[in-house]
Amino acid sequence: PAKPIQIKVVLLGEAAVGKSSLVLRFVNDDFVENKEPTIGAAFMTQKVRLDDSVLKLDIWDTAGQERFHSLAPMYYRNAQAALVVYDITRASSLDRAKSWIKELERQANPNIVVALVGNKLDLASPATDTPAEEEGEEGEASSANEEANNDEEEGKSRQVPTEVARSYAESMNLLFLETSAKTGEGVVEVFTEITKKIDLS
Ligand code: GDP
Ligand code: MG
C-alpha cells in the first residue's frame, strides 16, 4: 500500500464554539461536557480513506481567545483545509467566523479548502426544545439528574438560521455543514467533505 498522503487541517473560530469537541468526536468518537479551554493549540492526527488512498490528517486545533490571535497564522499557514466553526446558538460567533474567513482569504494558501461549520446542532433539535422535558412533570429522579447536568445549556436555542449561514457560505464559495460534537451528527461528514475537495495532485 502507498504511503499515506499528509494533509494539514486547521480549526479556527471563537472560543467555546466546540472546535476541540469536534476534533475529539472525530478522532476518538468521544464527547466531554464542559471541556477545558485549549491553551495555544492542540495537535491530533487521524487517518481517513478516500477512494484508493489513505490520507493522514494533521489537525491543528487553535485556541479561540483573542490573546492567542497572533499565533493563528502559524497554524493556518500551509494548511490545505480550514474548518471555521461558529455556535448556532451564538450569533456573534458567526461574525467572528466571517472575520476568520476574510483573514484566510488575505493570508492563507490561495488553494485552501474552507468549510464553515455551525456547531451545537443538538441544541436546536426539537428533542431539546420540547416543553414537556423542561417541565419534568413525571418527576423521575433520572430526568431530574439529566436536567441538572444540562444547566449550562438551559435557555440556549438557535440564533443563526441555517439559511443565513448557508447563503453566506455559498456567496464565499465555502463548504457549509451544521454539526453536533455532542451527538456526532455531521462530524465525520465535515472532515470527509473537505478532503474530497483538496487538490491532491
Ligand atoms: P472550543 O473552545 O471551540 O474548543 O470549544 P470546546 O470544544 O472546548 O467546547 C466548549 C463548550 O461547548 C464545552 O462545554 C463543550 O462541552 C460544549 N460543546 C461543544 N460542542 C458541543 C455540541 O455540539 N453541543 C453541545 N450541546 N455542547 C457542545
Ligand atoms: Mg478548544
mmCIF file of C-alpha atoms and ligand atoms in Angstrom:
data_model
loop_
_atom_site.group_PDB
_atom_site.id
_atom_site.type_symbol
_atom_site.label_atom_id
_atom_site.label_comp_id
_atom_site.label_asym_id
_atom_site.label_seq_id
_atom_site.Cartn_x
_atom_site.Cartn_y
_atom_site.Cartn_z
ATOM 1 C CA PRO A 1 0.000 0.000 0.000
ATOM 2 C CA ALA A 2 1.160 3.531 -0.805
ATOM 3 C CA LYS A 3 2.323 5.890 1.907
ATOM 4 C CA PRO A 4 -0.456 7.968 3.414
ATOM 5 C CA ILE A 5 -0.793 11.442 1.959
ATOM 6 C CA GLN A 6 -0.344 14.050 4.652
ATOM 7 C CA ILE A 7 -2.900 16.854 4.868
ATOM 8 C CA LYS A 8 -2.738 19.845 7.210
ATOM 9 C CA VAL A 9 -6.101 20.919 8.601
ATOM 10 C CA VAL A 10 -6.668 23.864 10.953
ATOM 11 C CA LEU A 11 -9.679 24.711 13.136
ATOM 12 C CA LEU A 12 -10.477 28.382 13.726
ATOM 13 C CA GLY A 13 -13.333 30.143 15.481
ATOM 14 C CA GLU A 14 -14.419 31.963 18.609
ATOM 15 C CA ALA A 15 -13.701 30.388 21.999
ATOM 16 C CA ALA A 16 -16.209 27.787 23.207
ATOM 17 C CA VAL A 17 -17.908 27.128 19.856
ATOM 18 C CA GLY A 18 -16.788 23.482 20.078
ATOM 19 C CA LYS A 19 -13.615 23.233 17.969
ATOM 20 C CA SER A 20 -11.834 20.875 20.371
ATOM 21 C CA SER A 21 -15.016 18.890 20.851
ATOM 22 C CA LEU A 22 -15.356 18.372 17.088
ATOM 23 C CA VAL A 23 -11.794 17.051 16.900
ATOM 24 C CA LEU A 24 -12.348 14.798 19.922
ATOM 25 C CA ARG A 25 -15.524 13.404 18.362
ATOM 26 C CA PHE A 26 -13.822 12.845 15.012
ATOM 27 C CA VAL A 27 -10.607 11.275 16.346
ATOM 28 C CA ASN A 28 -11.837 9.420 19.461
ATOM 29 C CA ASP A 29 -15.608 9.318 18.911
ATOM 30 C CA ASP A 30 -15.965 10.856 22.363
ATOM 31 C CA PHE A 31 -17.572 13.940 23.953
ATOM 32 C CA VAL A 32 -16.872 15.713 27.251
ATOM 33 C CA GLU A 33 -19.288 18.243 28.803
ATOM 34 C CA ASN A 34 -17.639 21.466 29.989
ATOM 35 C CA LYS A 35 -14.413 20.812 28.184
ATOM 36 C CA GLU A 36 -11.500 22.913 29.403
ATOM 37 C CA PRO A 37 -10.374 25.709 27.021
ATOM 38 C CA THR A 38 -7.450 24.999 24.700
ATOM 39 C CA ILE A 39 -4.230 26.839 25.522
ATOM 40 C CA GLY A 40 -2.302 27.923 22.433
ATOM 41 C CA ALA A 41 -3.147 24.997 20.177
ATOM 42 C CA ALA A 42 -3.580 21.235 20.248
ATOM 43 C CA PHE A 43 -2.482 18.679 17.683
ATOM 44 C CA MET A 44 -4.078 15.376 16.697
ATOM 45 C CA THR A 45 -3.854 13.075 13.708
ATOM 46 C CA GLN A 46 -6.430 10.859 12.096
ATOM 47 C CA LYS A 47 -6.253 8.646 9.033
ATOM 48 C CA VAL A 48 -9.100 8.645 6.550
ATOM 49 C CA ARG A 49 -9.657 6.534 3.485
ATOM 50 C CA LEU A 50 -10.532 8.348 0.276
ATOM 51 C CA ASP A 51 -11.170 6.132 -2.745
ATOM 52 C CA ASP A 52 -7.955 4.097 -3.073
ATOM 53 C CA SER A 53 -5.687 6.268 -0.969
ATOM 54 C CA VAL A 54 -5.142 6.783 2.722
ATOM 55 C CA LEU A 55 -4.907 10.362 3.949
ATOM 56 C CA LYS A 56 -3.297 11.285 7.235
ATOM 57 C CA LEU A 57 -4.933 14.426 8.582
ATOM 58 C CA ASP A 58 -2.667 16.538 10.767
ATOM 59 C CA ILE A 59 -5.246 18.526 12.703
ATOM 60 C CA TRP A 60 -4.300 21.786 14.412
ATOM 61 C CA ASP A 61 -6.931 22.874 16.902
ATOM 62 C CA THR A 62 -6.346 26.516 17.824
ATOM 63 C CA ALA A 63 -7.423 28.450 20.914
ATOM 64 C CA GLY A 64 -10.257 30.869 20.228
ATOM 65 C CA GLN A 65 -9.248 33.579 22.698
ATOM 66 C CA GLU A 66 -8.132 36.903 21.267
ATOM 67 C CA ARG A 67 -4.908 36.789 23.281
ATOM 68 C CA PHE A 68 -3.816 33.857 21.105
ATOM 69 C CA HIS A 69 -4.787 35.551 17.813
ATOM 70 C CA SER A 70 -1.191 36.381 16.869
ATOM 71 C CA LEU A 71 -0.347 32.654 16.902
ATOM 72 C CA ALA A 72 -3.033 31.710 14.391
ATOM 73 C CA PRO A 73 -1.016 32.369 11.185
ATOM 74 C CA MET A 74 1.499 29.735 12.296
ATOM 75 C CA TYR A 75 -1.311 27.182 12.226
ATOM 76 C CA TYR A 76 -3.154 28.181 9.053
ATOM 77 C CA ARG A 77 -0.001 28.855 7.042
ATOM 78 C CA ASN A 78 0.458 25.946 4.587
ATOM 79 C CA ALA A 79 -2.819 24.396 5.699
ATOM 80 C CA GLN A 80 -4.714 22.669 2.871
ATOM 81 C CA ALA A 81 -8.015 22.917 4.713
ATOM 82 C CA ALA A 82 -9.644 25.016 7.407
ATOM 83 C CA LEU A 83 -12.765 24.444 9.460
ATOM 84 C CA VAL A 84 -14.105 27.793 10.574
ATOM 85 C CA VAL A 85 -16.512 26.993 13.378
ATOM 86 C CA TYR A 86 -19.345 29.001 14.938
ATOM 87 C CA ASP A 87 -22.003 28.121 17.500
ATOM 88 C CA ILE A 88 -25.545 28.168 16.065
ATOM 89 C CA THR A 89 -26.808 29.402 19.469
ATOM 90 C CA ARG A 90 -24.491 32.460 19.451
ATOM 91 C CA ALA A 91 -24.920 34.952 16.586
ATOM 92 C CA SER A 92 -21.714 36.820 17.479
ATOM 93 C CA SER A 93 -19.725 33.679 16.781
ATOM 94 C CA LEU A 94 -20.814 33.798 13.118
ATOM 95 C CA ASP A 95 -19.447 37.355 12.864
ATOM 96 C CA ARG A 96 -16.174 36.097 14.288
ATOM 97 C CA ALA A 97 -16.194 33.228 11.773
ATOM 98 C CA LYS A 98 -16.647 35.738 8.935
ATOM 99 C CA SER A 99 -13.617 37.696 10.080
ATOM 100 C CA TRP A 100 -11.535 34.485 10.169
ATOM 101 C CA ILE A 101 -12.672 33.752 6.617
ATOM 102 C CA LYS A 102 -11.540 37.216 5.494
ATOM 103 C CA GLU A 103 -8.203 36.700 7.199
ATOM 104 C CA LEU A 104 -7.757 33.346 5.427
ATOM 105 C CA GLU A 105 -8.588 34.987 2.084
ATOM 106 C CA ARG A 106 -5.849 37.554 2.630
ATOM 107 C CA GLN A 107 -3.177 35.411 4.231
ATOM 108 C CA ALA A 108 -3.644 31.682 3.753
ATOM 109 C CA ASN A 109 -2.694 29.448 0.835
ATOM 110 C CA PRO A 110 -4.932 30.547 -2.076
ATOM 111 C CA ASN A 111 -5.983 26.923 -2.697
ATOM 112 C CA ILE A 112 -7.063 26.312 0.889
ATOM 113 C CA VAL A 113 -10.378 24.457 1.206
ATOM 114 C CA VAL A 114 -12.544 26.255 3.751
ATOM 115 C CA ALA A 115 -15.624 24.867 5.450
ATOM 116 C CA LEU A 116 -17.987 26.996 7.511
ATOM 117 C CA VAL A 117 -19.246 24.771 10.334
ATOM 118 C CA GLY A 118 -22.266 25.589 12.510
ATOM 119 C CA ASN A 119 -21.843 23.509 15.667
ATOM 120 C CA LYS A 120 -24.136 22.594 18.627
ATOM 121 C CA LEU A 121 -26.915 21.486 16.302
ATOM 122 C CA ASP A 122 -28.272 19.312 19.148
ATOM 123 C CA LEU A 123 -29.391 22.485 20.968
ATOM 124 C CA ALA A 124 -31.668 23.369 18.047
ATOM 125 C CA SER A 125 -33.294 19.968 17.737
ATOM 126 C CA PRO A 126 -36.945 19.578 18.722
ATOM 127 C CA ALA A 127 -35.912 16.964 21.285
ATOM 128 C CA THR A 128 -34.148 19.553 23.461
ATOM 129 C CA ASP A 129 -36.818 22.191 22.922
ATOM 130 C CA THR A 130 -39.900 20.257 23.962
ATOM 131 C CA PRO A 131 -41.708 21.930 26.877
ATOM 132 C CA ALA A 132 -42.543 18.519 28.339
ATOM 133 C CA GLU A 133 -38.890 17.840 29.009
ATOM 134 C CA GLU A 134 -38.357 21.196 30.681
ATOM 135 C CA GLU A 135 -41.401 20.916 32.917
ATOM 136 C CA GLY A 136 -40.329 17.471 34.049
ATOM 137 C CA GLU A 137 -43.825 16.648 35.204
ATOM 138 C CA GLU A 138 -43.084 12.969 35.560
ATOM 139 C CA GLY A 139 -40.734 13.930 38.363
ATOM 140 C CA GLU A 140 -38.485 10.926 37.925
ATOM 141 C CA ALA A 141 -35.140 11.073 39.627
ATOM 142 C CA SER A 142 -33.342 10.144 36.427
ATOM 143 C CA SER A 143 -34.787 13.003 34.406
ATOM 144 C CA ALA A 144 -34.103 15.428 37.264
ATOM 145 C CA ASN A 145 -30.449 14.415 37.148
ATOM 146 C CA GLU A 146 -30.362 14.886 33.436
ATOM 147 C CA GLU A 147 -31.665 18.395 33.826
ATOM 148 C CA ALA A 148 -29.073 19.211 36.457
ATOM 149 C CA ASN A 149 -26.362 18.161 34.019
ATOM 150 C CA ASN A 150 -27.869 20.343 31.340
ATOM 151 C CA ASP A 151 -27.924 23.554 33.399
ATOM 152 C CA GLU A 152 -25.241 25.093 31.220
ATOM 153 C CA GLU A 153 -27.355 24.650 28.136
ATOM 154 C CA GLU A 154 -30.639 25.786 29.599
ATOM 155 C CA GLY A 155 -32.197 28.585 27.615
ATOM 156 C CA LYS A 156 -29.818 28.121 24.695
ATOM 157 C CA SER A 157 -31.531 27.851 21.360
ATOM 158 C CA ARG A 158 -30.751 28.559 17.741
ATOM 159 C CA GLN A 159 -29.806 32.175 16.948
ATOM 160 C CA VAL A 160 -28.370 31.596 13.467
ATOM 161 C CA PRO A 161 -30.879 30.285 10.905
ATOM 162 C CA THR A 162 -29.399 27.607 8.659
ATOM 163 C CA GLU A 163 -30.268 29.557 5.512
ATOM 164 C CA VAL A 164 -28.474 32.708 6.677
ATOM 165 C CA ALA A 165 -25.211 30.825 7.163
ATOM 166 C CA ARG A 166 -25.676 28.703 4.067
ATOM 167 C CA SER A 167 -26.222 31.643 1.725
ATOM 168 C CA TYR A 168 -23.191 33.447 3.178
ATOM 169 C CA ALA A 169 -21.098 30.283 2.654
ATOM 170 C CA GLU A 170 -22.339 29.937 -0.925
ATOM 171 C CA SER A 171 -21.525 33.561 -1.682
ATOM 172 C CA MET A 172 -17.961 32.938 -0.452
ATOM 173 C CA ASN A 173 -17.639 29.570 -2.204
ATOM 174 C CA LEU A 174 -17.216 27.652 1.049
ATOM 175 C CA LEU A 175 -18.394 24.242 2.118
ATOM 176 C CA PHE A 176 -21.146 24.508 4.704
ATOM 177 C CA LEU A 177 -22.340 21.996 7.282
ATOM 178 C CA GLU A 178 -24.100 22.017 10.635
ATOM 179 C CA THR A 179 -22.738 19.596 13.226
ATOM 180 C CA SER A 180 -23.067 18.405 16.786
ATOM 181 C CA ALA A 181 -19.919 17.275 18.543
ATOM 182 C CA LYS A 182 -22.259 16.062 21.275
ATOM 183 C CA THR A 183 -24.299 13.631 19.157
ATOM 184 C CA GLY A 184 -21.737 13.244 16.372
ATOM 185 C CA GLU A 185 -24.138 14.489 13.701
ATOM 186 C CA GLY A 186 -22.276 15.780 10.630
ATOM 187 C CA VAL A 187 -18.806 15.412 12.176
ATOM 188 C CA VAL A 188 -17.326 12.666 10.001
ATOM 189 C CA GLU A 189 -19.052 14.279 7.000
ATOM 190 C CA VAL A 190 -17.354 17.620 7.501
ATOM 191 C CA PHE A 191 -13.876 16.085 7.585
ATOM 192 C CA THR A 192 -14.704 13.813 4.639
ATOM 193 C CA GLU A 193 -16.126 16.645 2.530
ATOM 194 C CA ILE A 194 -13.038 18.831 2.954
ATOM 195 C CA THR A 195 -10.674 16.001 1.996
ATOM 196 C CA LYS A 196 -12.699 15.375 -1.161
ATOM 197 C CA LYS A 197 -12.195 18.993 -2.224
ATOM 198 C CA ILE A 198 -8.425 19.139 -1.616
ATOM 199 C CA ASP A 199 -6.378 19.051 -4.790
ATOM 200 C CA LEU A 200 -4.006 16.124 -4.136
ATOM 201 C CA SER A 201 -2.086 16.390 -7.408
HETATM 202 P P1 GDP B 1 -13.565 25.396 21.741
HETATM 203 O O1 GDP B 1 -13.139 26.484 22.673
HETATM 204 O O2 GDP B 1 -14.083 25.962 20.451
HETATM 205 O O3 GDP B 1 -12.511 24.356 21.531
HETATM 206 O O4 GDP B 1 -14.843 24.677 22.394
HETATM 207 P P2 GDP B 1 -14.888 23.345 23.286
HETATM 208 O O5 GDP B 1 -14.746 22.146 22.418
HETATM 209 O O6 GDP B 1 -13.931 23.491 24.418
HETATM 210 O O7 GDP B 1 -16.392 23.395 23.787
HETATM 211 C C1 GDP B 1 -16.889 24.485 24.533
HETATM 212 C C2 GDP B 1 -18.096 24.030 25.343
HETATM 213 O O8 GDP B 1 -19.175 23.696 24.475
HETATM 214 C C3 GDP B 1 -17.838 22.788 26.195
HETATM 215 O O9 GDP B 1 -18.554 22.915 27.394
HETATM 216 C C4 GDP B 1 -18.387 21.662 25.346
HETATM 217 O O10 GDP B 1 -18.794 20.559 26.127
HETATM 218 C C5 GDP B 1 -19.571 22.351 24.670
HETATM 219 N N1 GDP B 1 -19.872 21.786 23.340
HETATM 220 C C6 GDP B 1 -19.007 21.583 22.329
HETATM 221 N N2 GDP B 1 -19.620 21.082 21.251
HETATM 222 C C7 GDP B 1 -20.921 20.945 21.587
HETATM 223 C C8 GDP B 1 -22.085 20.475 20.894
HETATM 224 O O11 GDP B 1 -22.066 20.058 19.730
HETATM 225 N N3 GDP B 1 -23.264 20.514 21.589
HETATM 226 C C9 GDP B 1 -23.350 20.975 22.867
HETATM 227 N N4 GDP B 1 -24.550 20.962 23.448
HETATM 228 N N5 GDP B 1 -22.285 21.430 23.545
HETATM 229 C C10 GDP B 1 -21.080 21.408 22.920
HETATM 230 MG MG MG B 2 -10.588 24.357 22.244
#
